[in-house]
PDB file of C-alpha atoms in Angstrom:
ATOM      1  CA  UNK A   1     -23.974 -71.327 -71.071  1.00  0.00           C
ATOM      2  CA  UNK A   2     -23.693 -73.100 -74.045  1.00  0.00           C
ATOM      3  CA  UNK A   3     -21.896 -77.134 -74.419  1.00  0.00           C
ATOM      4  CA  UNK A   4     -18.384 -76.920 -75.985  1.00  0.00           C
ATOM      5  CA  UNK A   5     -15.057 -78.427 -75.924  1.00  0.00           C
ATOM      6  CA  UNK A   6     -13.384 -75.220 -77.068  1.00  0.00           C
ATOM      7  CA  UNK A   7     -11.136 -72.910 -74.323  1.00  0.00           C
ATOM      8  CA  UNK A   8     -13.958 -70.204 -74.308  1.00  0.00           C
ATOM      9  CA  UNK A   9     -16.592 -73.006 -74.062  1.00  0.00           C
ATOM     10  CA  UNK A  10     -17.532 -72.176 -70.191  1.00  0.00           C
ATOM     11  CA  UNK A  11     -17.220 -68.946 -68.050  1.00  0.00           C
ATOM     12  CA  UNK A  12     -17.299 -68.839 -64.196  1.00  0.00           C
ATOM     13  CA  UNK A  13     -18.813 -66.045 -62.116  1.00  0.00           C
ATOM     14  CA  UNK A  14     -17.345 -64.423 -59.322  1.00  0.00           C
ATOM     15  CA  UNK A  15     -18.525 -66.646 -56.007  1.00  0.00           C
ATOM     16  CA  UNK A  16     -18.537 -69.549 -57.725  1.00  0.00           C
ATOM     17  CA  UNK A  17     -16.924 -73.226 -55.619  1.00  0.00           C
ATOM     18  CA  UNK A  18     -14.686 -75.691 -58.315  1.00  0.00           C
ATOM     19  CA  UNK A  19     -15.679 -79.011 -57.204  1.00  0.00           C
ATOM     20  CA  UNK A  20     -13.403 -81.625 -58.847  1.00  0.00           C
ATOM     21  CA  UNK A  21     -13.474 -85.561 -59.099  1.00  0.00           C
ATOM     22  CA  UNK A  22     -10.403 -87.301 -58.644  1.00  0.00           C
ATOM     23  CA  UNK A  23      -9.587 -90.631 -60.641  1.00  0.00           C
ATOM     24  CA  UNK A  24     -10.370 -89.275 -64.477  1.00  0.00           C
ATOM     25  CA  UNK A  25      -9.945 -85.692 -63.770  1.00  0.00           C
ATOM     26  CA  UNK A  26      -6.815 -84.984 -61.626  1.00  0.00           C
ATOM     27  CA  UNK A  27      -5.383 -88.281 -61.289  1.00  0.00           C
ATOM     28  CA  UNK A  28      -4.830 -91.530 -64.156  1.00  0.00           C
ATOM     29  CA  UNK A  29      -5.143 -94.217 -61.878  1.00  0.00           C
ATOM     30  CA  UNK A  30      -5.742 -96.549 -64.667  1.00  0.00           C
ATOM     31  CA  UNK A  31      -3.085 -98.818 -64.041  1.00  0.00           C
ATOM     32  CA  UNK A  32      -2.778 -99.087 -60.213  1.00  0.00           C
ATOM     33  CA  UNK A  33      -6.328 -99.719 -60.609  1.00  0.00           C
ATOM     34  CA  UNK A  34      -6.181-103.180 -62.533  1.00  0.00           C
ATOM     35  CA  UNK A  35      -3.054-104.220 -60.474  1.00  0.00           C
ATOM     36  CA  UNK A  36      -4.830-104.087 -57.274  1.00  0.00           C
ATOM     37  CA  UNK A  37      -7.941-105.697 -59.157  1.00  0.00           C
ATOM     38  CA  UNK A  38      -5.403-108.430 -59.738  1.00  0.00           C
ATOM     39  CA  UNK A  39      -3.925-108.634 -56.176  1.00  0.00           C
ATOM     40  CA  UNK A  40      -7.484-108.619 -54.587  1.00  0.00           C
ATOM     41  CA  UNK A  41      -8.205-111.477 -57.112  1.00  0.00           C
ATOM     42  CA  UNK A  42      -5.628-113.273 -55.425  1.00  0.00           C
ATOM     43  CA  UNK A  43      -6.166-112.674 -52.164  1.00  0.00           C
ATOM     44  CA  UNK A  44      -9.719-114.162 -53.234  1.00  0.00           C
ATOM     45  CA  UNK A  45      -8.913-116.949 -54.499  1.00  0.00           C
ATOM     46  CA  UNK A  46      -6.256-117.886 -52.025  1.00  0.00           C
ATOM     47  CA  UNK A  47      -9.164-117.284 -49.360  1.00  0.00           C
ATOM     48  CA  UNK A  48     -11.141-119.817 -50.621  1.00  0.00           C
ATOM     49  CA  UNK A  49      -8.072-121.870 -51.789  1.00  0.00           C
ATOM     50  CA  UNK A  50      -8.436-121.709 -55.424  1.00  0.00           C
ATOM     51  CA  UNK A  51      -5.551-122.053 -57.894  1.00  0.00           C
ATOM     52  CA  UNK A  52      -4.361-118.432 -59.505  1.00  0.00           C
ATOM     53  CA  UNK A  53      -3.104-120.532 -62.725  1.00  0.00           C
ATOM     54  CA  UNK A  54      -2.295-117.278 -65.197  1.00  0.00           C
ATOM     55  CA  UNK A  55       0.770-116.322 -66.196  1.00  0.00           C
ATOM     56  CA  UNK A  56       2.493-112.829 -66.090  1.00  0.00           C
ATOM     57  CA  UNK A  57       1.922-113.068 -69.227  1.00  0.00           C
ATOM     58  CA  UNK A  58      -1.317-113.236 -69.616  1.00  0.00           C
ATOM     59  CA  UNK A  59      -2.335-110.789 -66.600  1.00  0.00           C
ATOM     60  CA  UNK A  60       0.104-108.146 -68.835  1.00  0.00           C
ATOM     61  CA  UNK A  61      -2.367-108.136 -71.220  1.00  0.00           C
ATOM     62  CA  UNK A  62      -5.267-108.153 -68.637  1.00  0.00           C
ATOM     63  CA  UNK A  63      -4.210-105.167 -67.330  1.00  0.00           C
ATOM     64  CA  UNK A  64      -3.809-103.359 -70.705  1.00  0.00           C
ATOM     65  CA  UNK A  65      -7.070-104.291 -71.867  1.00  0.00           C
ATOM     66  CA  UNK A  66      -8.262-102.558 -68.705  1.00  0.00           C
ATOM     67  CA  UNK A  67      -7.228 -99.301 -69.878  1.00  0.00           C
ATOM     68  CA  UNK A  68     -10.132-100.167 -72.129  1.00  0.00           C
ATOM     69  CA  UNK A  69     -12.769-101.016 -69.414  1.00  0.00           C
ATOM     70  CA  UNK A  70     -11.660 -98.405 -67.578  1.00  0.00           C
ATOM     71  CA  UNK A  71     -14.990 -95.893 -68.363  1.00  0.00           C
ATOM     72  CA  UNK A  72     -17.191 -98.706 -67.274  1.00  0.00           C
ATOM     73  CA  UNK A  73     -15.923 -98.821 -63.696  1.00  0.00           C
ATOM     74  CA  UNK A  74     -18.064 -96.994 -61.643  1.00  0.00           C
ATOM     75  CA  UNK A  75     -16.332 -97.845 -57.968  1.00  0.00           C
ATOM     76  CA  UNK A  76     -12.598 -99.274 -57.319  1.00  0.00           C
ATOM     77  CA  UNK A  77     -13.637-102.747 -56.078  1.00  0.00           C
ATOM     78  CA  UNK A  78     -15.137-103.471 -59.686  1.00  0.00           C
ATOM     79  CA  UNK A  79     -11.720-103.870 -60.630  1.00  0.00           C
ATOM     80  CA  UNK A  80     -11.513-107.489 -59.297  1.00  0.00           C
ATOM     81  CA  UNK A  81     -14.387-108.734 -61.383  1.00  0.00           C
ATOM     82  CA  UNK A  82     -13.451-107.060 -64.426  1.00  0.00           C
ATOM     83  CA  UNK A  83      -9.779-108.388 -64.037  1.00  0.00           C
ATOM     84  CA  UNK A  84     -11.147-111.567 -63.534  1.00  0.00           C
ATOM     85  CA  UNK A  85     -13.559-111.328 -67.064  1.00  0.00           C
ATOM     86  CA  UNK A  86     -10.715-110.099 -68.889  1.00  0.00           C
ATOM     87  CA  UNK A  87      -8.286-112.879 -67.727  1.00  0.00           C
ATOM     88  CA  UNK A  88     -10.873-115.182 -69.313  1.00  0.00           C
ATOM     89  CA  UNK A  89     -10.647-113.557 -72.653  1.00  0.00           C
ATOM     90  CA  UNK A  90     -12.816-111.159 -72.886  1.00  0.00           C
ATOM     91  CA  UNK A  91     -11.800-108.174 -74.267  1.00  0.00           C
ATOM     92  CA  UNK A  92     -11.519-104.368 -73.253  1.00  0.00           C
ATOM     93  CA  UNK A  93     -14.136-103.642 -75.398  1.00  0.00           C
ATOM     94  CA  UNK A  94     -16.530-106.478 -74.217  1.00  0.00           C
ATOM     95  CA  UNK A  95     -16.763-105.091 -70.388  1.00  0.00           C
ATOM     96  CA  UNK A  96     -16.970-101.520 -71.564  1.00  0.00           C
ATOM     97  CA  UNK A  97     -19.898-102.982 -73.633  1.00  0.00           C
ATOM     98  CA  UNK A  98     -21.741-105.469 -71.374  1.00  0.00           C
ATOM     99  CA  UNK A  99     -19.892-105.482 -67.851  1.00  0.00           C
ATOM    100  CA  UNK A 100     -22.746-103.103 -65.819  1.00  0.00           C
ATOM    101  CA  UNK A 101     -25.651-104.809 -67.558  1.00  0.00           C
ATOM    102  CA  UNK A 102     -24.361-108.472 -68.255  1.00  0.00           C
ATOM    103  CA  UNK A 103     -21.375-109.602 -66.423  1.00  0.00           C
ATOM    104  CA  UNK A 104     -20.771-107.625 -63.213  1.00  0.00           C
ATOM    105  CA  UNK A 105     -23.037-109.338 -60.960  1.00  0.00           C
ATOM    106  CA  UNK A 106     -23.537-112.847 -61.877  1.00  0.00           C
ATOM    107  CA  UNK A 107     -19.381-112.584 -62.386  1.00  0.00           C
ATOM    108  CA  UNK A 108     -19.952-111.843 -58.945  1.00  0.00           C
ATOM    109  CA  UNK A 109     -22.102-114.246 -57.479  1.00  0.00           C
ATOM    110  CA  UNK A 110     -21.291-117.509 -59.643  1.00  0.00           C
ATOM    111  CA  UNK A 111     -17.627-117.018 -61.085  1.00  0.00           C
ATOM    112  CA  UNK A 112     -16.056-115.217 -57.864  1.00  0.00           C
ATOM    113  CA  UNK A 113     -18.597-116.718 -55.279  1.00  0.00           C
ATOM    114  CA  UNK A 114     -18.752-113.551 -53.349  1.00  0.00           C
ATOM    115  CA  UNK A 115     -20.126-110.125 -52.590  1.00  0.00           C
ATOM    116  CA  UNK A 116     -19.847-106.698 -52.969  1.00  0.00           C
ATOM    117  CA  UNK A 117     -18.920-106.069 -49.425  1.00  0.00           C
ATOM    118  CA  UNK A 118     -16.505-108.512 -49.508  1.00  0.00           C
ATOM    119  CA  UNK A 119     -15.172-107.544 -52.959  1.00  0.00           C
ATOM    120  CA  UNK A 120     -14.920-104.100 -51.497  1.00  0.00           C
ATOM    121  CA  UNK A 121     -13.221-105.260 -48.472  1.00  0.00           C
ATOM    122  CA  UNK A 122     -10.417-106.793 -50.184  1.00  0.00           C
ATOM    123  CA  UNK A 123      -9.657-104.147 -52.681  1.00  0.00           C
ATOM    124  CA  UNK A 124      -8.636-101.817 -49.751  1.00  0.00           C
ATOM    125  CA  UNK A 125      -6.575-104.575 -48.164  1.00  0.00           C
ATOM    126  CA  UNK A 126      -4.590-105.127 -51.538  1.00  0.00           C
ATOM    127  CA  UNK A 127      -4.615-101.274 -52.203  1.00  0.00           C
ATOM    128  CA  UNK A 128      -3.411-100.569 -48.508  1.00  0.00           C
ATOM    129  CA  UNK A 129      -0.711-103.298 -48.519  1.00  0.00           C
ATOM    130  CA  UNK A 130       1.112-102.028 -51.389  1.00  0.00           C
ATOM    131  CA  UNK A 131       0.892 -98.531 -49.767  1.00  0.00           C
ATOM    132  CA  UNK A 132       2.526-100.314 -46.769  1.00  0.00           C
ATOM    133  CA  UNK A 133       5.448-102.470 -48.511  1.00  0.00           C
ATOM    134  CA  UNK A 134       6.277 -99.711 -50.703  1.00  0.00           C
ATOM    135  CA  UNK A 135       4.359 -96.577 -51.043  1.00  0.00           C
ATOM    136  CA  UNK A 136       6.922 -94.725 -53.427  1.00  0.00           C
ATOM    137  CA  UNK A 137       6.094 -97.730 -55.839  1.00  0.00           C
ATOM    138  CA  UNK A 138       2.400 -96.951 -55.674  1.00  0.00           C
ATOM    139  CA  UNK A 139       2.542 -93.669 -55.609  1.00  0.00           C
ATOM    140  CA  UNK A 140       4.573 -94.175 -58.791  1.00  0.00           C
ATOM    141  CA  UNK A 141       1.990 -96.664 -60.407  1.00  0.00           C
ATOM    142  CA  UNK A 142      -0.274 -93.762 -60.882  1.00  0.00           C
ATOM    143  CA  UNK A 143      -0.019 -90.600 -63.760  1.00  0.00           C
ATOM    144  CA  UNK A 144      -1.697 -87.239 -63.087  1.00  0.00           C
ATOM    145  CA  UNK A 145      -2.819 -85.007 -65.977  1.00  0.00           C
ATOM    146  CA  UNK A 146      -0.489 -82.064 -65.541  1.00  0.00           C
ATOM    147  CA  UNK A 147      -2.191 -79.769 -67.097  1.00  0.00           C
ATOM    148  CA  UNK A 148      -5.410 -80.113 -65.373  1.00  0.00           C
ATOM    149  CA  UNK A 149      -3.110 -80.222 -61.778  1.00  0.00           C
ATOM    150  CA  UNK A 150      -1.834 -76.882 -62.573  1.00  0.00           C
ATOM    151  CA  UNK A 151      -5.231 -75.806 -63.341  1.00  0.00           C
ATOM    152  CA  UNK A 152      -6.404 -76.554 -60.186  1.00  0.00           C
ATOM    153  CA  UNK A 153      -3.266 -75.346 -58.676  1.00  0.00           C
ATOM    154  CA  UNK A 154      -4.129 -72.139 -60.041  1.00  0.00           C
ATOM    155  CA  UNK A 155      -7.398 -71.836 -58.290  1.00  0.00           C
ATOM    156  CA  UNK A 156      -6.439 -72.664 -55.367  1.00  0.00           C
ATOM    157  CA  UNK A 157      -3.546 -69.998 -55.300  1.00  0.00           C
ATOM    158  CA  UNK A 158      -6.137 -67.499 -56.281  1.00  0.00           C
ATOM    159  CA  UNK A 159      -8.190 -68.201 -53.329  1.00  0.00           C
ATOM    160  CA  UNK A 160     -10.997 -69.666 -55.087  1.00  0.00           C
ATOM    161  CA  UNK A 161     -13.019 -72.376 -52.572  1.00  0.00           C
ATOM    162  CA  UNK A 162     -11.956 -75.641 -54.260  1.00  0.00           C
ATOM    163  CA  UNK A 163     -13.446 -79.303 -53.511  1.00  0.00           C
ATOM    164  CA  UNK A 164     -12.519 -82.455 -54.130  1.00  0.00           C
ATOM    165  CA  UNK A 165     -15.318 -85.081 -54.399  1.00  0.00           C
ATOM    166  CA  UNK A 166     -14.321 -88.792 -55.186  1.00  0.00           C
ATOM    167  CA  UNK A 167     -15.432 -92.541 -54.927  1.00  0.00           C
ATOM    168  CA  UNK A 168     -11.596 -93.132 -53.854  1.00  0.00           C
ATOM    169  CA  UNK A 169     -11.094 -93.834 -50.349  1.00  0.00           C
ATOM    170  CA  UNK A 170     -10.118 -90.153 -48.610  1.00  0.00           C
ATOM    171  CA  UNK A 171      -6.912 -91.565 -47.336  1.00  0.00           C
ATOM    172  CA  UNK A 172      -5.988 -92.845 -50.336  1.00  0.00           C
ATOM    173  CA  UNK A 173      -6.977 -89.745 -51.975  1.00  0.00           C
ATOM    174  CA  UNK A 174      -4.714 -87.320 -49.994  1.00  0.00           C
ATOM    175  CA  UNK A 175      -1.929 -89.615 -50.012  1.00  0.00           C
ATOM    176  CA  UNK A 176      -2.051 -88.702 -53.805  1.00  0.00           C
ATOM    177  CA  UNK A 177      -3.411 -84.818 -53.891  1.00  0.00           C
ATOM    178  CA  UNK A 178       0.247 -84.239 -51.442  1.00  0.00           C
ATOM    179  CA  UNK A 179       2.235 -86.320 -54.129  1.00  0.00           C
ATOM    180  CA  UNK A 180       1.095 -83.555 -56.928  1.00  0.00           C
ATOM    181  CA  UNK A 181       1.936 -81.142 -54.473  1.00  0.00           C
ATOM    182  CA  UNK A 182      -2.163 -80.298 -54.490  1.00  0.00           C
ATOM    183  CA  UNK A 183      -3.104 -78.536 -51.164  1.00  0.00           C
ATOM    184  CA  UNK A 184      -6.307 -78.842 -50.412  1.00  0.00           C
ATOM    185  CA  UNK A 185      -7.910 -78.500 -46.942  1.00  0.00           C
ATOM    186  CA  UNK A 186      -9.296 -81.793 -45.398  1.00  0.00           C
ATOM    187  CA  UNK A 187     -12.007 -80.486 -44.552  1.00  0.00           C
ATOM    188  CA  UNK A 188     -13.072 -80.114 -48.467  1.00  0.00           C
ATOM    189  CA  UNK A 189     -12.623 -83.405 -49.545  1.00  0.00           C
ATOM    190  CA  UNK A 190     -15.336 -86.070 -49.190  1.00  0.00           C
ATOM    191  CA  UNK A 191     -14.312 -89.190 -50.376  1.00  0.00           C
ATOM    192  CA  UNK A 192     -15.514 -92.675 -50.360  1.00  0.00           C
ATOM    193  CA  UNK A 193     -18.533 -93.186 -48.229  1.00  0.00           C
ATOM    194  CA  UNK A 194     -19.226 -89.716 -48.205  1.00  0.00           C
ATOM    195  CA  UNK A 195     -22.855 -90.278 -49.828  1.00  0.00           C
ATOM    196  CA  UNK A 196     -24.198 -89.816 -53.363  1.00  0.00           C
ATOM    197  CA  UNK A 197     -22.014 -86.939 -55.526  1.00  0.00           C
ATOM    198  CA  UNK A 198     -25.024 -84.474 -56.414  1.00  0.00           C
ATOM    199  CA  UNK A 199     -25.917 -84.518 -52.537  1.00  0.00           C
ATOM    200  CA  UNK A 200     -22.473 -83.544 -51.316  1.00  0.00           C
ATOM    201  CA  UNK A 201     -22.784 -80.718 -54.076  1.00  0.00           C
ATOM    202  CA  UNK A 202     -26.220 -79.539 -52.676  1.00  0.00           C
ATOM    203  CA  UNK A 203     -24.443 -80.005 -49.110  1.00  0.00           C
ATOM    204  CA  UNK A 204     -21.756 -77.771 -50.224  1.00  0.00           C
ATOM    205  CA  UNK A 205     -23.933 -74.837 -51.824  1.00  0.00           C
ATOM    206  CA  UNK A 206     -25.824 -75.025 -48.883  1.00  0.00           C
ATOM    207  CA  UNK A 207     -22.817 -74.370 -46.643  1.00  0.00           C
ATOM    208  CA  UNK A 208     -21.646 -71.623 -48.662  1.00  0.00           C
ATOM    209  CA  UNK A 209     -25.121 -70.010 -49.578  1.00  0.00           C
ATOM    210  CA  UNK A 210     -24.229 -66.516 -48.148  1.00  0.00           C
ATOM    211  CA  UNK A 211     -20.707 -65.995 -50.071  1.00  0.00           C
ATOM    212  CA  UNK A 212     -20.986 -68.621 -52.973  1.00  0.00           C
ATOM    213  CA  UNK A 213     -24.140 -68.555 -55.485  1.00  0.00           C
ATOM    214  CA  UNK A 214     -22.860 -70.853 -58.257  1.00  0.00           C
ATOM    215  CA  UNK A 215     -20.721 -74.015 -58.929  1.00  0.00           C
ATOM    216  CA  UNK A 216     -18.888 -75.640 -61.494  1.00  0.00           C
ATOM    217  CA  UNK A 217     -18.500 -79.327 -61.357  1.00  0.00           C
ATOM    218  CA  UNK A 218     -16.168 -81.633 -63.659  1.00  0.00           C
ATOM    219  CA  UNK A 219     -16.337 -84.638 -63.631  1.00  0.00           C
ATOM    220  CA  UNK A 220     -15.242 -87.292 -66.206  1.00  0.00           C
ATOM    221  CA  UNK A 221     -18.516 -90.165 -65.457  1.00  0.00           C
ATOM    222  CA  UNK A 222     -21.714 -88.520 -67.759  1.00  0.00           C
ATOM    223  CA  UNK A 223     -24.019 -91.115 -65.398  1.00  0.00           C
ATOM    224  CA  UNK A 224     -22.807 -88.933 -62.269  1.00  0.00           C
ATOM    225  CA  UNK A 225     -23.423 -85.413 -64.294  1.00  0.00           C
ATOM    226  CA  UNK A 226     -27.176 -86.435 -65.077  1.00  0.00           C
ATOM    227  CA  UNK A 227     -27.463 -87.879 -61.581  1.00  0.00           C
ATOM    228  CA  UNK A 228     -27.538 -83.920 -60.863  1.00  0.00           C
ATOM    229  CA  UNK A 229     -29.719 -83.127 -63.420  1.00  0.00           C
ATOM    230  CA  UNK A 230     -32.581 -85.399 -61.843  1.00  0.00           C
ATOM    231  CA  UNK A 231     -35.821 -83.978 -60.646  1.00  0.00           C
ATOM    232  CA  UNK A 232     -34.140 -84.213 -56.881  1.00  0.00           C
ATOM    233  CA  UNK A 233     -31.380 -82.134 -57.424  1.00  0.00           C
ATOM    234  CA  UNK A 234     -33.355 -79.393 -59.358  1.00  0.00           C
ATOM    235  CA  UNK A 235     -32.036 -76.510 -57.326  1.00  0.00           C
ATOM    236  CA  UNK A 236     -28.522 -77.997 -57.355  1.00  0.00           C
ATOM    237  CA  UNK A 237     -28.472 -77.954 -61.122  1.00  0.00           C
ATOM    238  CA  UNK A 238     -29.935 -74.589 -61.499  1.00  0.00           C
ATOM    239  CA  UNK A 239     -27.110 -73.035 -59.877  1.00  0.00           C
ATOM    240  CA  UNK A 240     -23.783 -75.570 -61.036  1.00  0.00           C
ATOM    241  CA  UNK A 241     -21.949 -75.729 -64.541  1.00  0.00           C
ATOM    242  CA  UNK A 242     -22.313 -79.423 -65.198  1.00  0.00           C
ATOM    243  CA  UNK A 243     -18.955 -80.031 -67.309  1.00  0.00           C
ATOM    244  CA  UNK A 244     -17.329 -83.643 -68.666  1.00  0.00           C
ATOM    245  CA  UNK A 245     -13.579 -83.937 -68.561  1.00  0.00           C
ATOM    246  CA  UNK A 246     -13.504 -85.349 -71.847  1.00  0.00           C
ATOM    247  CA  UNK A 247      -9.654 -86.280 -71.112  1.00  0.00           C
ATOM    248  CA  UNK A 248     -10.819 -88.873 -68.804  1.00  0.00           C
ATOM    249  CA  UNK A 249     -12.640 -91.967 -68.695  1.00  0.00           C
ATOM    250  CA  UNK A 250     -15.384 -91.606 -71.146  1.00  0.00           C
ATOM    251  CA  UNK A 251     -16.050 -92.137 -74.731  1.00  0.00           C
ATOM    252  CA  UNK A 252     -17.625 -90.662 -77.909  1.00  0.00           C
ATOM    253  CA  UNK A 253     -20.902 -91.837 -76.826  1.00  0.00           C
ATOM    254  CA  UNK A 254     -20.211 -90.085 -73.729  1.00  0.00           C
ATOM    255  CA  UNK A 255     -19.690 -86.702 -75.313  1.00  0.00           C
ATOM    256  CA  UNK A 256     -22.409 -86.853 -77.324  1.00  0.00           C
ATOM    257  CA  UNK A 257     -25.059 -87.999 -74.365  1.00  0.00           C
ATOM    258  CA  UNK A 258     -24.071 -85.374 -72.288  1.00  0.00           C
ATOM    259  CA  UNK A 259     -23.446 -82.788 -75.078  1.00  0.00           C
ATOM    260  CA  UNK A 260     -27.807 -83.511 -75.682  1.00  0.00           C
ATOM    261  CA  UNK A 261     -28.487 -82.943 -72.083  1.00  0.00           C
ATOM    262  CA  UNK A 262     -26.662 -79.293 -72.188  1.00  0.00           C
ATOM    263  CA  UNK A 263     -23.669 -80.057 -69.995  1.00  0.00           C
ATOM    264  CA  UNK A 264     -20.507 -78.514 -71.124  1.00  0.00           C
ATOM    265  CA  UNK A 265     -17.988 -81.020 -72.505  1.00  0.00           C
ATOM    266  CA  UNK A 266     -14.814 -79.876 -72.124  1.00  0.00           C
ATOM    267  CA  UNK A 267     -11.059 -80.136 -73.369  1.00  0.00           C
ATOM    268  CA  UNK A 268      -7.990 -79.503 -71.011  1.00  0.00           C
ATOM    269  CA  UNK A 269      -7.229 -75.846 -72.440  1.00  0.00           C
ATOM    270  CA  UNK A 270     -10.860 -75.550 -71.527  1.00  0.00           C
ATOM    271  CA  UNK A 271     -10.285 -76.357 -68.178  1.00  0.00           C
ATOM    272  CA  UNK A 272      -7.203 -74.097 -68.357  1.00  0.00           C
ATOM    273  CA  UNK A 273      -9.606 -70.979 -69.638  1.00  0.00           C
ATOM    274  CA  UNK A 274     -12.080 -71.795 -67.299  1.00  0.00           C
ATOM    275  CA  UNK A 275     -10.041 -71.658 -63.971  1.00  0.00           C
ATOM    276  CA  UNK A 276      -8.151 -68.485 -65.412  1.00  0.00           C
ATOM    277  CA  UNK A 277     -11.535 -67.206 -65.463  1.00  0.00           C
ATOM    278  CA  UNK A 278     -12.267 -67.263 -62.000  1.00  0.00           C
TER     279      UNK A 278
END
């Protein structure tokens, strides 16, 4: 099947499991994302009894330039380092630039004086304790894209075996899937911790080998898309439509990387033609 971002770009067999991401694809978590960056900053710094000295000002603007950074993220927790870079004055365009390869770790290690496990750590203790002071305000803090929700919505009425496979905490995850009144079953939604993406995918196939031959698979990270295309995951590619929610958190270069390695870049009305497929 041939790359395109037009509605007729993609077609889906019969048999064929929709495995979704979450953050980029269903959900625009954008926003809640750099806020609880910015609350596990604080909770840093007040564990090791540092000074927060910004203004509301000034973390404002932090958390708009975000919305820049955002494609660079590739787990939650990063959010506290990049908050912490772009309180400094960097800009949105410098982490979405450098952050993997330059700043992320020594940020890190020298700036932050910490770890990833730690980092990690208190990014679900900032997320959870907004959920628990007032979970109608984070639930609120987040945007879905509607069209892609009905999309999937649309599958899922028409029986089709739909997944859900995210970095985002599972919890966290169905907390959100129920607030876009998206039912999907427990059971197919592997969330954070739940291993590498293209092995839950082979996992999956496997499961359903005797009623489901093929997959389609959008996600909005390309780095995650050619993860499946490695040497690896050889039979898992042969038998999935690779396609990049180019509505979500990717750029240009994005497009045109995974456009080069044949995976199907797609618009929303693509989506939209590709689920009415099914």
């Amino acid at each position: 099947m041939p790359a395109s971002g037009t509605p007729g770009g993609v077609s889906a067999p019969t048999g064929t499991i929709y495995a979704f991401d979450f953050d980029g694809v269903i959900c625009d978590s954008a926003t809640e994302t750099a806020r609880t960056g910015l609350i596990g900053l604080k909770i840093l710094f007040e564990r090791k009894q540092r000074q927060f000295l910004f203004a509301d000002a000034d973390t404002d603007v932090a958390i708009t330039a975000f919305s820049t950074a955002r494609p660079c993220l590739e787990t939650g927790w990063e959010a506290i380092p990049m908050m912490h870079l772009l309180l400094q004055g960097k800009t949105g365009n410098d982490l979405l630039d450098n952050f993997q390869t330059k700043f992320k770790q020594c940020t890190i290690e020298t700036a932050l004086e910490s770890t990833s496990d730690i980092l990690k750590e208190i990014f679900s203790t900032a997320r959870t304790s907004q959920i628990e002071s007032n979970r109608d305000k984070w639930l609120a803090s987040h945007g879905f894209y509607h069209d892609a929700v009905d999309a999937v919505k649309d599958l899922v009425s028409s029986g089709s075996l739909v997944y859900i496979i995210t970095t985002k905490a599972k919890d966290f995850t169905m907390l959100l899937l129920a607030a876009a009144s998206l039912d999907i079953p427990e059971e197919r939604i592997f969330g954070l911790g739940s291993g590498p993406k293209p092995q839950v995918l082979a996992d999956i196939l496997a499961c359903h080998a005797s009623t489901h031959s093929t997959c389609v698979f959008v996600e909005d990270r390309v780095k995650t898309l050619l993860a499946v295309q490695s040497p690896g995951f050889a039979s898992v590619a042969a038998k999935t439509a690779l396609v990049l929610a180019a509505w979500g958190y990717n750029t240009a270069a994005d497009h045109r990387i995974a456009t080069a390695h044949g995976i199907h870049v797609v618009n929303v009305a693509g989506l939209r033609a590709l689920c009415a497929a099914s």
